[in-house]
Amino acid sequence: MNDLEDVVEPITVMVVDDHPMWRDAVSRDLDAAGFRVVATADAVASAGPRAAATRPNVVLMDMQLPDGTGTDATAAVLAASPGSCVLVLSASSERDDVLEAVKAGATGYLVKSASAAELVEAVKRTADGQAVFTPGLAGLVLGEYRRMSTVPAAADEMPKPTLTPRETEVLRLVAKGLAAKQIATRLGLSHRTVENHVQATLRKLQLANRVELTRYAIREGLDDDQTRPAVANP
Amino acid sequence: MVTMTERARPNADPLLPLWRSAQVFRLASLAYAMAILAGSMDRVVHPVAAWSLMAVQVAWSGFAVTALSAAGRARHTVVILDIVVTVALIFGSWLGAPAHAWQTHDVLPTVLWTCNAIVSAAILWGRRIGMVVAFVVAMSCNVVTDDVLTPLTVNATLPVLVCVGLAIGALARTAEHANAQLQEAVELRAATEERERLARQVHDGALQVLSLVSRRDGAVDPELAAMARAQEQSLRHLLTQLSPTGTTQSRMPVGSGSVDVAAALTGFAGERVSVSAPQDPVLLPAAYGEELVAAAREALHNVVSHAGPDARAYVLLEDLGDEVALTVRDDGPGIPPGRLAQAMAQGRLGASQSIRGRIESLGGTAVLETSPGEGTEWELRMPRAPEGRAS
């Protein structure tokens, strides 16, 4: 937290959650850690406009909102404020939605029961452009790449994204609960290289998803102004 | 409280409508029997005796209709008496006229009415006893009319009555079965609604307070915050299982004889156990999937008993196409070299042998990696289509 004080501009955060008590508690924790909570939203509809108005560095995203899912809200927020990074906070019961949110552009995932210190650390890393992984998310991403590799690509389609052997190796270790530093030691890589591999696995997934959405929009003959990812999320 | 709607309410006495319809038939067949007797007067030698028996038949019918239409009565006695009275009345036909008067083509005054005893027995006891009673009644008729040796093509009393016993018995059992299923469905719906209500209540109430307390690490007693966090996690986990969209349903066997290993493993997740799995179900033949899950349970149990109170465990499930890989890792102190061999030498077949046995007996592999300070790591691989067994 000391290095945060050296930063002239504090990291700005927006909290999207429909439980006021939770929003207040999280905002207090983030304020105490030196972040600035610039906006809160309690629904998909208000998340986009508020992100556009405040351009937060990091958006903390709940998966269950009254008027839609965290995936919808993630797409809306990133369309309104492309520079923001979305960190999904999810109760374990919403596990299956997390992969969808990640494909829609979220760069991290944390369980809601994580401690305040873990949350602060995750927000810091998200703002820094790093991917915040839990072992559970790594398992989902691994599974998703394997699933895509078993579905034959249609003739007119882009080749499916694949993981390099090294990326697979790194992701498996993340899924087995090893921290980036432990992985770096075990594989004889630098900490930064490990982080890059992990980020790459998400970036390829998101890129493939964006291409897929665009193709879907073109195929369905949607107008240009309707191809925003916010609505095209089959 | 869960309110049940009218559209599908299971009946406490599901066969009551059937009993009541049968009594309508009893009255109709009684009128038919009276008409037959009236039309048979040219053959009846003793009209007074014949009409006296008809009076008995009317009286018994009246009693049976009343007794069997009422719900919840002990029907067994009435039905046994129904059979006795029916057989007695069939033989009573001899009092009105001798056997040769009734032989072939002609019908007994009791004839169609005798079906009532068969219908009652079939509703109460099912098709087998229904058919036995039908046989007794039909043979009684055939004895009385001296038709025991008449070919079935000429006198079809026996096959017709046996078919009545079979059909009504089958109908009654089907009705009961359908009612039982309806009962189950209604209970399930009530339970699901209750669970959803509970889940909402917990999620919006207790859970929010717990997460608030656990987040205020500095402001409250750290021990209290830790306790709140533990409760919060276990409640969230419980909600996962309560939620109808959660894992409870997918944990059911999928299709015939398959197990979703991914869903089964999610049940192990908790404060100290992280479970990573693909989003889609990972299906294995039941016997293989269950052994894999049991092996994971043992490995996790080992972590609890040997890796110390602070150790965390990580389960990773991967679907590799032709095989399924399951890793169980802990970040405990690990096992010193020679320790396992020592336990084996002492004749203690530890958990490691048991895990290996489970997996290898089904054609898979189980590898344990451990060293001091590095925790332990089991890698279990189970083939998707085991040898000599198509899946």
XYZ file of N, CA, C and O in Angstrom, chain B residues 107-184:
312
model
N -78.498 -67.924 -20.980
C -77.751 -67.197 -19.966
C -78.393 -67.326 -18.599
O -79.619 -67.339 -18.485
N -77.502 -67.379 -17.584
C -77.996 -67.409 -16.205
C -78.517 -66.026 -15.825
O -78.034 -65.023 -16.324
N -79.477 -65.976 -14.899
C -79.950 -64.663 -14.449
C -78.839 -63.840 -13.798
O -78.879 -62.611 -13.793
N -77.855 -64.522 -13.231
C -76.776 -63.793 -12.575
C -75.736 -63.270 -13.557
O -74.911 -62.445 -13.212
N -75.730 -63.792 -14.770
C -74.593 -63.779 -15.685
C -73.696 -62.531 -15.699
O -72.590 -62.559 -15.184
N -74.155 -61.417 -16.298
C -73.286 -60.249 -16.434
C -72.959 -59.689 -15.042
O -71.877 -59.165 -14.793
N -73.929 -59.861 -14.154
C -73.794 -59.323 -12.797
C -72.594 -59.958 -12.070
O -71.999 -59.346 -11.194
N -72.249 -61.201 -12.449
C -71.128 -61.874 -11.774
C -69.807 -61.107 -11.967
O -68.880 -61.280 -11.197
N -69.736 -60.316 -13.008
C -68.521 -59.524 -13.257
C -68.166 -58.643 -12.065
O -67.001 -58.324 -11.835
N -69.190 -58.216 -11.305
C -68.937 -57.285 -10.206
C -67.933 -57.833 -9.197
O -67.062 -57.114 -8.713
N -68.063 -59.138 -8.886
C -67.138 -59.736 -7.926
C -65.719 -59.714 -8.485
O -64.748 -59.444 -7.764
N -65.613 -59.972 -9.793
C -64.292 -59.979 -10.432
C -63.703 -58.571 -10.448
O -62.529 -58.349 -10.111
N -64.518 -57.577 -10.807
C -64.056 -56.188 -10.856
C -63.583 -55.750 -9.472
O -62.499 -55.169 -9.312
N -64.383 -56.074 -8.440
C -64.008 -55.685 -7.076
C -62.667 -56.297 -6.689
O -61.780 -55.611 -6.164
N -62.520 -57.612 -6.945
C -61.275 -58.291 -6.572
C -60.082 -57.705 -7.330
O -58.997 -57.521 -6.763
N -60.293 -57.379 -8.619
C -59.191 -56.861 -9.435
C -58.776 -55.463 -8.971
O -57.587 -55.151 -8.909
N -59.762 -54.619 -8.622
C -59.405 -53.273 -8.153
C -58.636 -53.388 -6.839
O -57.630 -52.710 -6.614
N -59.111 -54.266 -5.964
C -58.518 -54.344 -4.626
C -57.166 -55.047 -4.627
O -56.232 -54.603 -3.972
N -57.040 -56.138 -5.384
C -55.821 -56.950 -5.251
C -54.972 -57.021 -6.526
O -53.979 -57.735 -6.547
N -55.423 -56.417 -7.608
C -54.601 -56.446 -8.815
C -55.000 -57.534 -9.784
O -55.923 -58.319 -9.531
N -54.269 -57.608 -10.906
C -54.736 -58.436 -12.010
C -54.596 -59.931 -11.746
O -55.428 -60.718 -12.183
N -53.573 -60.361 -10.989
C -53.407 -61.809 -10.781
C -54.590 -62.382 -10.022
O -55.239 -63.336 -10.465
N -54.896 -61.791 -8.848
C -56.019 -62.301 -8.067
C -57.323 -62.055 -8.819
O -58.241 -62.887 -8.789
N -57.385 -60.954 -9.564
C -58.563 -60.682 -10.383
C -58.829 -61.823 -11.348
O -59.969 -62.277 -11.523
N -57.735 -62.317 -11.967
C -57.890 -63.423 -12.918
C -58.266 -64.722 -12.211
O -59.060 -65.521 -12.738
N -57.737 -64.962 -11.009
C -58.073 -66.176 -10.259
C -59.559 -66.174 -9.912
O -60.275 -67.169 -10.125
N -60.035 -65.014 -9.387
C -61.460 -64.912 -9.031
C -62.316 -65.109 -10.289
O -63.344 -65.798 -10.265
N -61.866 -64.517 -11.412
C -62.597 -64.671 -12.666
C -62.695 -66.147 -13.047
O -63.759 -66.629 -13.492
N -61.595 -66.877 -12.844
C -61.585 -68.307 -13.167
C -62.608 -69.056 -12.309
O -63.398 -69.858 -12.821
N -62.617 -68.761 -10.992
C -63.538 -69.432 -10.074
C -64.991 -69.143 -10.481
O -65.819 -70.063 -10.590
N -65.269 -67.839 -10.728
C -66.642 -67.461 -11.077
C -67.064 -68.120 -12.399
O -68.162 -68.696 -12.518
N -66.175 -68.068 -13.391
C -66.510 -68.621 -14.705
C -66.733 -70.125 -14.617
O -67.676 -70.667 -15.219
N -65.858 -70.821 -13.853
C -66.018 -72.270 -13.727
C -67.314 -72.603 -12.988
O -67.981 -73.594 -13.306
N -67.687 -71.772 -11.993
C -68.959 -71.982 -11.296
C -70.116 -71.902 -12.289
O -71.010 -72.758 -12.299
N -70.086 -70.871 -13.133
C -71.118 -70.729 -14.162
C -71.162 -71.968 -15.047
O -72.238 -72.520 -15.329
N -69.971 -72.412 -15.470
C -69.901 -73.537 -16.400
C -70.388 -74.824 -15.757
O -70.993 -75.667 -16.416
N -70.119 -74.991 -14.433
C -70.606 -76.185 -13.735
C -72.122 -76.141 -13.689
O -72.802 -77.112 -14.000
N -72.647 -74.962 -13.306
C -74.096 -74.820 -13.148
C -74.814 -75.077 -14.473
O -75.857 -75.726 -14.517
N -74.241 -74.622 -15.591
C -74.903 -74.795 -16.884
C -74.440 -76.067 -17.585
O -74.777 -76.276 -18.752
N -73.607 -76.870 -16.859
C -73.111 -78.133 -17.437
C -72.297 -77.884 -18.708
O -72.392 -78.623 -19.676
N -71.519 -76.782 -18.683
C -70.754 -76.394 -19.869
C -69.248 -76.572 -19.694
O -68.469 -76.047 -20.479
N -68.842 -77.331 -18.628
C -67.418 -77.445 -18.360
C -66.663 -77.979 -19.570
O -65.544 -77.562 -19.860
N -67.297 -78.890 -20.290
C -66.604 -79.509 -21.424
C -66.978 -78.867 -22.767
O -66.504 -79.289 -23.810
N -67.855 -77.848 -22.720
C -68.221 -77.160 -23.964
C -67.009 -76.397 -24.490
O -66.320 -75.718 -23.719
N -66.711 -76.501 -25.791
C -65.540 -75.795 -26.330
C -65.646 -74.282 -26.108
O -66.738 -73.724 -26.083
N -64.497 -73.631 -25.930
C -64.452 -72.196 -25.670
C -65.031 -71.387 -26.827
O -65.489 -70.262 -26.653
N -64.990 -71.980 -28.024
C -65.524 -71.264 -29.183
C -67.037 -71.132 -29.083
O -67.623 -70.216 -29.652
N -67.664 -72.063 -28.337
C -69.120 -72.000 -28.191
C -69.496 -71.214 -26.944
O -70.386 -70.378 -26.955
N -68.775 -71.487 -25.817
C -69.075 -70.799 -24.567
C -67.854 -70.004 -24.125
O -66.887 -70.567 -23.615
N -67.895 -68.706 -24.324
C -66.702 -67.871 -24.077
C -66.683 -67.273 -22.678
O -65.900 -66.371 -22.399
N -67.556 -67.783 -21.772
C -67.625 -67.198 -20.427
C -66.240 -67.090 -19.773
O -65.863 -66.029 -19.268
N -65.488 -68.209 -19.785
C -64.188 -68.229 -19.098
C -63.218 -67.180 -19.637
O -62.766 -66.326 -18.872
N -62.889 -67.200 -20.961
C -61.916 -66.193 -21.444
C -62.395 -64.765 -21.242
O -61.602 -63.888 -20.906
N -63.697 -64.518 -21.424
C -64.194 -63.147 -21.280
C -64.004 -62.667 -19.847
O -63.494 -61.570 -19.595
N -64.410 -63.508 -18.889
C -64.309 -63.074 -17.494
C -62.846 -62.916 -17.050
O -62.506 -61.995 -16.304
N -61.976 -63.823 -17.508
C -60.559 -63.708 -17.143
C -59.974 -62.406 -17.703
O -59.194 -61.717 -17.042
N -60.397 -62.043 -18.922
C -59.925 -60.783 -19.503
C -60.386 -59.589 -18.679
O -59.648 -58.618 -18.506
N -61.631 -59.665 -18.153
C -62.133 -58.581 -17.306
C -61.220 -58.438 -16.082
O -60.783 -57.330 -15.724
N -60.896 -59.567 -15.447
C -60.017 -59.533 -14.258
C -58.667 -58.925 -14.595
O -58.137 -58.083 -13.852
N -58.115 -59.324 -15.734
C -56.796 -58.836 -16.144
C -56.826 -57.324 -16.413
O -56.008 -56.563 -15.906
N -57.829 -56.910 -17.195
C -57.874 -55.518 -17.619
C -58.125 -54.583 -16.442
O -57.419 -53.585 -16.259
N -59.092 -54.901 -15.620
C -59.419 -54.014 -14.488
C -58.249 -53.985 -13.493
O -57.890 -52.934 -12.961
N -57.628 -55.149 -13.270
C -56.490 -55.207 -12.339
C -55.352 -54.329 -12.827
O -54.781 -53.534 -12.062
N -55.036 -54.426 -14.122
C -53.953 -53.623 -14.691
C -54.286 -52.144 -14.603
O -53.454 -51.309 -14.245
N -55.552 -51.817 -14.891
C -56.002 -50.424 -14.842
C -55.823 -49.854 -13.432
O -55.317 -48.740 -13.254
N -56.226 -50.645 -12.437
C -56.154 -50.164 -11.055
C -54.708 -49.899 -10.651
O -54.386 -48.871 -10.044
N -53.799 -50.834 -11.017
C -52.387 -50.637 -10.633
C -51.797 -49.425 -11.351
O -51.040 -48.662 -10.774
N -52.180 -49.231 -12.619
C -51.682 -48.072 -13.367
C -52.141 -46.782 -12.703
O -51.367 -45.832 -12.554
N -53.415 -46.756 -12.298
C -53.952 -45.560 -11.655
C -53.192 -45.268 -10.358
O -52.826 -44.130 -10.071
N -52.933 -46.318 -9.582
C -52.214 -46.118 -8.314
C -50.808 -45.607 -8.560
O -50.311 -44.729 -7.868
N -50.162 -46.191 -9.577
C -48.795 -45.820 -9.919
C -48.734 -44.350 -10.348
O -47.882 -43.586 -9.883
N -49.665 -43.958 -11.210
C -49.701 -42.573 -11.687
C -49.909 -41.628 -10.519
O -49.296 -40.568 -10.435
N -50.772 -42.023 -9.599
C -51.039 -41.171 -8.448
C -49.785 -41.019 -7.578
O -49.485 -39.933 -7.082
N -49.049 -42.134 -7.421
C -47.835 -42.083 -6.603
C -46.816 -41.140 -7.239
O -46.157 -40.359 -6.549
N -46.726 -41.191 -8.574
C -45.777 -40.313 -9.265
C -46.178 -38.862 -9.122
O -45.344 -37.986 -8.921
N -47.484 -38.625 -9.208
C -47.993 -37.262 -9.058
C -47.655 -36.751 -7.661
O -47.200 -35.626 -7.478
N -47.852 -37.618 -6.681
C -47.548 -37.275 -5.289
C -46.089 -36.837 -5.164
O -45.764 -35.817 -4.565
N -45.203 -37.636 -5.779
C -43.770 -37.353 -5.728
C -43.453 -36.004 -6.377
O -42.694 -35.207 -5.847
